[in-house]
XYZ file of C-alpha atoms in Angstrom:
379
model
C 125.948 187.390 115.065
C 127.121 188.427 111.597
C 124.763 185.920 110.006
C 121.706 187.325 111.746
C 119.505 190.203 110.691
C 117.732 192.635 112.995
C 114.103 192.963 112.132
C 111.554 195.375 113.601
C 108.098 194.008 114.311
C 106.460 197.259 113.202
C 107.209 198.943 109.889
C 110.071 197.816 107.678
C 113.387 199.435 108.572
C 114.153 200.126 104.936
C 111.051 202.264 104.655
C 111.125 203.785 108.089
C 112.412 207.183 106.942
C 109.483 207.520 104.550
C 106.856 206.463 107.030
C 107.862 208.571 110.036
C 106.892 212.222 109.422
C 109.356 215.073 109.893
C 107.620 216.223 113.048
C 107.700 213.923 116.053
C 105.419 213.823 119.082
C 107.569 213.617 122.231
C 105.728 210.859 124.049
C 107.889 211.281 127.108
C 106.859 214.846 127.505
C 103.136 214.336 126.911
C 100.926 214.296 130.011
C 99.073 211.093 130.694
C 95.378 211.153 130.050
C 93.099 211.564 133.019
C 91.706 208.273 134.170
C 88.029 207.557 134.324
C 86.590 205.706 137.361
C 86.606 202.516 135.294
C 90.225 203.106 134.274
C 91.253 203.591 137.896
C 90.034 200.073 138.687
C 91.966 198.608 135.741
C 95.676 198.006 135.269
C 98.154 197.328 132.464
C 98.703 193.599 131.826
C 101.703 192.078 133.607
C 102.300 189.362 131.005
C 102.223 190.098 127.239
C 102.860 187.991 124.132
C 106.125 189.024 122.424
C 106.754 186.373 119.723
C 104.118 184.135 118.098
C 104.509 180.369 117.915
C 105.516 178.382 114.845
C 105.645 179.969 111.396
C 104.388 183.510 111.113
C 104.252 186.408 108.650
C 104.041 190.175 109.011
C 100.992 192.116 107.915
C 103.185 193.808 105.275
C 104.067 190.370 103.766
C 107.521 189.902 105.281
C 108.367 186.363 106.272
C 108.029 183.552 106.777
C 109.667 183.652 110.189
C 109.934 180.601 112.451
C 109.871 180.181 116.209
C 110.762 176.504 116.307
C 112.733 176.587 119.580
C 111.375 179.307 121.860
C 113.464 177.980 124.749
C 116.631 178.631 122.798
C 115.472 182.130 121.911
C 114.892 182.903 125.583
C 118.347 181.519 126.496
C 119.989 183.645 123.808
C 118.120 186.720 124.967
C 119.012 186.105 128.584
C 122.658 185.736 127.576
C 122.739 189.493 126.747
C 122.718 189.997 130.563
C 120.520 193.098 130.536
C 120.131 193.384 134.295
C 117.557 196.157 134.172
C 115.450 194.155 131.769
C 114.723 194.236 128.039
C 113.368 197.681 127.103
C 109.955 198.509 125.678
C 109.828 201.957 124.090
C 107.182 204.058 122.295
C 106.698 203.520 118.531
C 110.174 201.976 118.090
C 111.842 205.259 119.051
C 115.063 203.344 119.830
C 115.331 202.265 116.210
C 113.842 205.273 114.414
C 114.092 208.297 116.715
C 117.321 207.836 118.681
C 119.598 207.637 115.598
C 118.287 211.099 114.650
C 118.843 212.521 118.102
C 115.236 212.323 119.238
C 114.357 210.968 122.702
C 113.581 207.249 123.137
C 112.195 206.845 126.680
C 111.285 203.459 128.047
C 107.659 202.521 128.501
C 108.525 199.370 130.459
C 111.077 196.674 131.137
C 110.718 192.965 130.343
C 111.940 191.268 133.496
C 111.066 187.632 132.777
C 110.423 185.392 129.729
C 108.605 182.113 129.426
C 107.099 179.795 126.787
C 103.306 179.523 126.502
C 101.854 177.316 123.840
C 104.992 177.614 121.743
C 104.971 181.402 121.954
C 107.308 183.665 123.955
C 105.624 185.761 126.645
C 107.212 188.354 128.908
C 106.501 189.791 132.343
C 106.713 193.580 132.105
C 107.273 196.272 134.717
C 105.518 199.261 133.107
C 106.419 202.841 133.839
C 103.590 204.851 135.403
C 103.115 206.885 132.240
C 102.976 203.774 129.992
C 100.620 201.943 132.328
C 98.331 204.967 132.324
C 98.463 205.184 128.508
C 97.593 201.470 128.177
C 94.728 201.763 130.620
C 93.438 204.818 128.735
C 93.774 202.824 125.484
C 96.255 205.254 123.952
C 98.340 202.199 123.123
C 96.825 198.753 122.557
C 99.540 196.711 120.847
C 103.191 195.762 121.225
C 105.677 195.184 118.390
C 108.880 193.132 118.955
C 112.343 193.736 117.527
C 114.213 190.458 117.049
C 117.061 188.824 115.222
C 116.596 185.973 112.738
C 118.619 183.767 110.445
C 118.082 184.980 106.858
C 118.570 181.427 105.515
C 115.324 180.053 106.920
C 113.773 182.856 108.960
C 114.447 181.200 112.311
C 114.131 183.662 115.226
C 117.319 183.617 117.301
C 117.031 186.472 119.855
C 114.585 189.069 121.170
C 116.198 192.508 121.382
C 113.389 194.844 122.536
C 109.804 195.837 121.834
C 107.773 198.941 121.300
C 104.301 200.154 122.158
C 102.431 200.830 118.938
C 99.041 201.138 117.341
C 100.355 199.894 113.978
C 101.655 196.360 114.704
C 103.107 194.243 111.980
C 102.725 190.905 113.725
C 99.545 189.186 114.885
C 99.984 189.217 118.657
C 97.587 189.291 121.593
C 96.463 192.876 122.211
C 97.668 194.485 125.468
C 94.493 196.495 126.029
C 93.876 196.778 129.717
C 91.222 194.613 131.331
C 87.887 196.388 131.789
C 85.137 196.006 134.292
C 82.123 196.629 132.104
C 80.395 193.896 130.176
C 81.094 195.637 126.850
C 84.820 195.895 127.576
C 84.966 192.291 128.785
C 83.440 191.234 125.479
C 86.100 193.272 123.679
C 88.936 191.666 125.643
C 87.819 188.070 125.544
C 86.276 188.322 122.091
C 83.447 186.075 121.026
C 85.638 184.859 118.174
C 86.484 182.098 117.869
C 83.092 180.589 118.566
C 82.503 177.600 120.797
C 82.267 175.376 117.736
C 85.790 176.419 116.704
C 87.098 175.691 120.201
C 85.565 172.214 120.053
C 86.978 171.667 116.564
C 90.472 172.502 117.839
C 89.960 170.248 120.900
C 90.279 173.131 123.394
C 88.438 173.749 126.654
C 85.618 176.258 126.679
C 87.460 178.637 129.011
C 90.598 179.016 126.946
C 91.871 182.487 126.055
C 92.142 183.947 122.624
C 95.907 183.581 122.859
C 95.509 179.817 123.424
C 93.273 179.552 120.335
C 95.715 181.509 118.183
C 98.605 179.394 119.406
C 96.731 176.203 118.509
C 95.948 177.504 115.029
C 99.590 178.438 114.509
C 100.651 174.986 115.693
C 98.349 173.308 113.193
C 99.525 175.612 110.431
C 103.132 174.820 111.260
C 102.371 171.105 111.144
C 100.680 171.515 107.791
C 103.698 173.407 106.381
C 105.974 170.617 107.612
C 103.875 167.979 105.853
C 103.779 170.006 102.662
C 107.555 170.357 102.801
C 107.949 166.593 103.313
C 105.653 165.788 100.363
C 107.463 168.309 98.174
C 110.876 166.837 99.097
C 109.816 163.425 97.786
C 107.930 164.665 94.712
C 110.588 163.352 92.321
C 112.352 160.818 94.539
C 112.568 157.408 92.750
C 112.803 155.716 96.170
C 109.189 156.761 96.899
C 107.645 156.429 93.415
C 107.918 153.935 90.508
C 107.082 154.268 86.837
C 103.585 153.203 85.862
C 104.946 150.725 83.293
C 107.044 149.019 85.977
C 104.060 148.920 88.296
C 101.829 147.362 85.640
C 104.437 144.763 84.720
C 104.874 143.735 88.354
C 101.125 143.589 88.809
C 100.779 141.335 85.734
C 103.442 138.963 87.030
C 101.803 138.826 90.424
C 98.404 138.014 88.936
C 99.948 135.295 86.742
C 101.635 133.750 89.767
C 98.356 133.820 91.732
C 96.537 132.158 88.801
C 99.196 129.425 88.609
C 98.928 128.652 92.294
C 95.144 128.603 92.076
C 95.303 126.091 89.167
C 97.671 123.876 91.110
C 95.291 123.768 94.046
C 92.374 123.154 91.698
C 94.129 120.289 89.942
C 94.741 118.555 93.292
C 91.084 119.019 94.297
C 89.809 117.633 90.971
C 92.063 114.536 91.213
C 90.603 113.836 94.606
C 87.061 114.130 93.145
C 87.945 111.742 90.314
C 89.374 109.174 92.737
C 86.184 109.402 94.759
C 84.116 108.616 91.654
C 82.413 112.060 91.690
C 83.827 112.904 88.268
C 85.153 110.991 85.264
C 88.602 111.673 83.778
C 87.058 113.251 80.684
C 85.818 116.099 82.912
C 89.312 116.914 84.301
C 90.115 120.135 82.347
C 86.624 121.532 82.736
C 86.677 120.763 86.432
C 90.101 122.353 86.953
C 88.993 125.581 85.239
C 85.820 125.634 87.298
C 87.609 125.009 90.581
C 90.337 127.587 89.885
C 87.722 130.251 89.154
C 85.350 129.386 92.015
C 86.735 126.861 94.516
C 83.809 127.215 96.892
C 81.232 126.698 94.122
C 83.115 123.690 92.765
C 83.310 122.016 96.177
C 79.557 122.579 96.637
C 78.949 121.023 93.222
C 81.107 117.933 93.928
C 79.521 117.423 97.328
C 76.102 117.028 95.663
C 77.316 114.540 93.038
C 76.671 110.849 93.617
C 79.478 108.374 93.091
C 79.243 107.350 89.454
C 80.618 103.807 89.656
C 81.483 103.494 93.307
C 84.312 104.887 95.328
C 88.041 104.039 95.193
C 87.981 102.767 91.598
C 91.458 104.065 90.831
C 90.277 106.266 87.991
C 92.694 108.996 88.792
C 95.818 106.940 89.691
C 97.162 103.400 90.232
C 94.735 100.464 90.140
C 93.565 98.928 93.422
C 95.278 95.898 94.859
C 92.366 93.552 94.024
C 92.421 94.698 90.405
C 96.124 93.972 90.103
C 95.411 90.485 91.415
C 92.879 89.749 88.680
C 89.553 90.349 90.427
C 86.893 92.449 88.651
C 85.259 95.443 90.257
C 81.595 96.295 90.076
C 81.926 98.315 86.877
C 83.870 95.540 85.118
C 81.366 92.943 86.197
C 78.618 95.130 84.734
C 80.546 95.354 81.418
C 80.972 91.615 81.244
C 77.267 91.124 81.837
C 76.329 93.578 79.075
C 78.776 92.098 76.487
C 78.254 88.490 77.432
C 81.938 87.975 78.158
C 83.381 85.503 80.599
C 85.358 86.992 83.436
C 88.533 85.137 82.403
C 88.176 86.400 78.819
C 87.788 90.006 80.020
C 90.895 89.669 82.217
C 92.875 88.027 79.379
C 92.065 90.831 77.013
C 93.155 93.433 79.557
C 96.558 91.831 80.182
C 99.651 92.725 78.192
C 98.895 94.912 75.198
C 95.771 93.015 74.167
C 92.631 95.117 73.939
C 89.352 95.165 72.065
C 90.995 96.856 69.057
C 93.613 94.071 68.677
C 90.863 91.385 68.832
C 88.970 93.204 66.146
C 92.097 93.359 63.978
C 92.579 89.560 64.277
C 88.993 88.990 63.179
C 89.530 91.179 60.126
C 92.696 89.266 59.178
C 90.872 85.942 59.459
C 88.080 87.198 57.215
C 90.570 88.489 54.667
C 92.385 85.163 54.623
C 89.106 83.311 54.099
C 88.235 85.618 51.183
C 91.626 84.986 49.520
C 91.142 81.207 49.856
C 87.691 81.412 48.253
C 89.121 83.467 45.373
C 91.812 80.811 44.777
C 89.275 78.018 44.702
C 87.053 79.911 42.312
C 89.968 80.471 39.961
C 90.861 76.785 39.978
C 87.320 75.848 39.018
């Protein structure tokens, strides 16, 4: 236990000598207050909250402390084998009064511990005097003394507790249950409101302790998330430089554009083969299709076939054209130019074309001009 520190739930131990006056009221020797008829019908609570759930702080700013494993804390406390129970004194007299020789009588004994909503609760057997003082509202709070690991504030063991009216921790008050409507309101508290209960997802008949436990649970979860985010704040495995991100995004967009153009080129070739477009429109059509494939397909669907389908404009010539037959477009050309079909086919074969025919005509005219010049010179 050398790595654990004892911590009093009330005032700080280092300031205890300054806060406790030189005169001390001997609680054990003081007569209990006379009970009113309403007090006689009430009793001190059997179960009290001793350690809050999750992460918690003292009213004086000490902390944070953590109750992450309340079951382990109970096991460690039980291992002390205090057969009579864990003591509850008055105003931490065991820690502050007994070392100076003053009395430290017990107000009760914690006989059983259990976990409720992540908090540690204890079943107490009160002395008659303490029960009377609680019923008379002379004491309304309890303050625990526990051990914790100074590395992370984890609570490891409950040592004892004290009745007090100056608690340092936010625990459920031990004020005795009352029979009047006003006292019932004080015990159950109208805070939190029904809206808050619904917001936390709790039933309408939950106790204040249940609400507080739920809030502490949410706060603990929030602290855990904050710690996780903080741990990865500068972790390269979770973040990349903006320049690297932008470079990768640029490469991805370029790759997507390239794939879109490939698909567009295939679509345009099909349109050209179907006679919906002419080869001269290829680049324009590819750009259009890559930018808006749906719009391009709608445009092509509305276009009539320019010179009939399957003309081979986008690929290899049809079989009938390789055999010498003319298609509808070629027949129309022959009719417009007054060419015989055989002459049109002859000019298409080999490397002969309309330009080569025109070149031959020019050469013939040049030869005729030279012959005329020679004859004129002879004359």
